[in-house]
């Protein structure tokens, strides 16, 4: 069962913070192989998983072939254009497919959200130090 130490990153509000960042693999239809994606935020509060445009362009021939949506987060008037694609992921030996929002921007971090993602696992966030993902 993979366990990941929280990683230190910068926050405009808090300065230095620790985030539960994990590593997973995504299947590339371009390369026809699994590609490592590092520093993915394990976010039990996110409804959907998301990847930035540059990551999407490594795995999809055309990110705009997905269904387009505008998503909102904490700030209701800030919108992000995304394209929904069903992508294959692997954590440890477990492979799964989930809908992913491929952002039309590189200014978002990759996130593994709850729906059809973290909900498939037991994710234990251990006092801001480690996150363990197990089947």
PDB file of C-alpha atoms in Angstrom, residues 82-127:
ATOM      1  CA  UNK A  82     -12.285  22.138 -18.943  1.00  0.00           C
ATOM      2  CA  UNK A  83     -12.845  19.195 -21.252  1.00  0.00           C
ATOM      3  CA  UNK A  84     -14.116  15.969 -19.688  1.00  0.00           C
ATOM      4  CA  UNK A  85     -12.362  12.755 -20.741  1.00  0.00           C
ATOM      5  CA  UNK A  86     -12.487   9.223 -19.353  1.00  0.00           C
ATOM      6  CA  UNK A  87      -8.886   8.327 -18.579  1.00  0.00           C
ATOM      7  CA  UNK A  88      -7.213   5.188 -17.261  1.00  0.00           C
ATOM      8  CA  UNK A  89      -5.217   5.530 -14.066  1.00  0.00           C
ATOM      9  CA  UNK A  90      -3.186   3.186 -11.929  1.00  0.00           C
ATOM     10  CA  UNK A  91      -2.239   3.449  -8.281  1.00  0.00           C
ATOM     11  CA  UNK A  92      -0.023   0.601  -7.188  1.00  0.00           C
ATOM     12  CA  UNK A  93      -1.571  -2.419  -8.977  1.00  0.00           C
ATOM     13  CA  UNK A  94      -5.153  -1.106  -9.141  1.00  0.00           C
ATOM     14  CA  UNK A  95      -6.259   0.202 -12.534  1.00  0.00           C
ATOM     15  CA  UNK A  96      -9.389   2.303 -12.829  1.00  0.00           C
ATOM     16  CA  UNK A  97     -11.085   4.657 -15.261  1.00  0.00           C
ATOM     17  CA  UNK A  98     -12.588   7.947 -14.220  1.00  0.00           C
ATOM     18  CA  UNK A  99     -13.895  11.167 -15.715  1.00  0.00           C
ATOM     19  CA  UNK A 100     -11.192  13.818 -15.581  1.00  0.00           C
ATOM     20  CA  UNK A 101     -11.435  17.531 -16.257  1.00  0.00           C
ATOM     21  CA  UNK A 102      -8.562  18.488 -18.546  1.00  0.00           C
ATOM     22  CA  UNK A 103      -8.087  22.207 -17.921  1.00  0.00           C
ATOM     23  CA  UNK A 104      -7.636  24.681 -20.728  1.00  0.00           C
ATOM     24  CA  UNK A 105      -4.878  26.171 -18.576  1.00  0.00           C
ATOM     25  CA  UNK A 106      -1.558  25.125 -17.108  1.00  0.00           C
ATOM     26  CA  UNK A 107      -2.242  27.167 -13.959  1.00  0.00           C
ATOM     27  CA  UNK A 108      -3.952  24.318 -12.097  1.00  0.00           C
ATOM     28  CA  UNK A 109      -2.353  21.511 -10.171  1.00  0.00           C
ATOM     29  CA  UNK A 110      -3.331  17.909 -10.848  1.00  0.00           C
ATOM     30  CA  UNK A 111      -5.982  16.725  -8.412  1.00  0.00           C
ATOM     31  CA  UNK A 112      -7.323  13.265  -7.656  1.00  0.00           C
ATOM     32  CA  UNK A 113     -10.833  13.970  -6.424  1.00  0.00           C
ATOM     33  CA  UNK A 114     -13.454  11.826  -4.737  1.00  0.00           C
ATOM     34  CA  UNK A 115     -15.892  10.760  -7.453  1.00  0.00           C
ATOM     35  CA  UNK A 116     -14.706   7.513  -9.054  1.00  0.00           C
ATOM     36  CA  UNK A 117     -11.214   8.339  -7.785  1.00  0.00           C
ATOM     37  CA  UNK A 118     -10.406   8.519  -4.078  1.00  0.00           C
ATOM     38  CA  UNK A 119     -13.777   6.892  -3.314  1.00  0.00           C
ATOM     39  CA  UNK A 120     -12.359   3.629  -4.728  1.00  0.00           C
ATOM     40  CA  UNK A 121      -9.716   3.493  -1.995  1.00  0.00           C
ATOM     41  CA  UNK A 122      -9.212   3.805   1.713  1.00  0.00           C
ATOM     42  CA  UNK A 123      -7.384   7.107   1.899  1.00  0.00           C
ATOM     43  CA  UNK A 124      -5.962   7.835   5.328  1.00  0.00           C
ATOM     44  CA  UNK A 125      -4.721  11.356   5.976  1.00  0.00           C
ATOM     45  CA  UNK A 126      -2.512  11.003   9.020  1.00  0.00           C
ATOM     46  CA  UNK A 127      -2.278  14.248  10.986  1.00  0.00           C
TER      47      UNK A 127
END
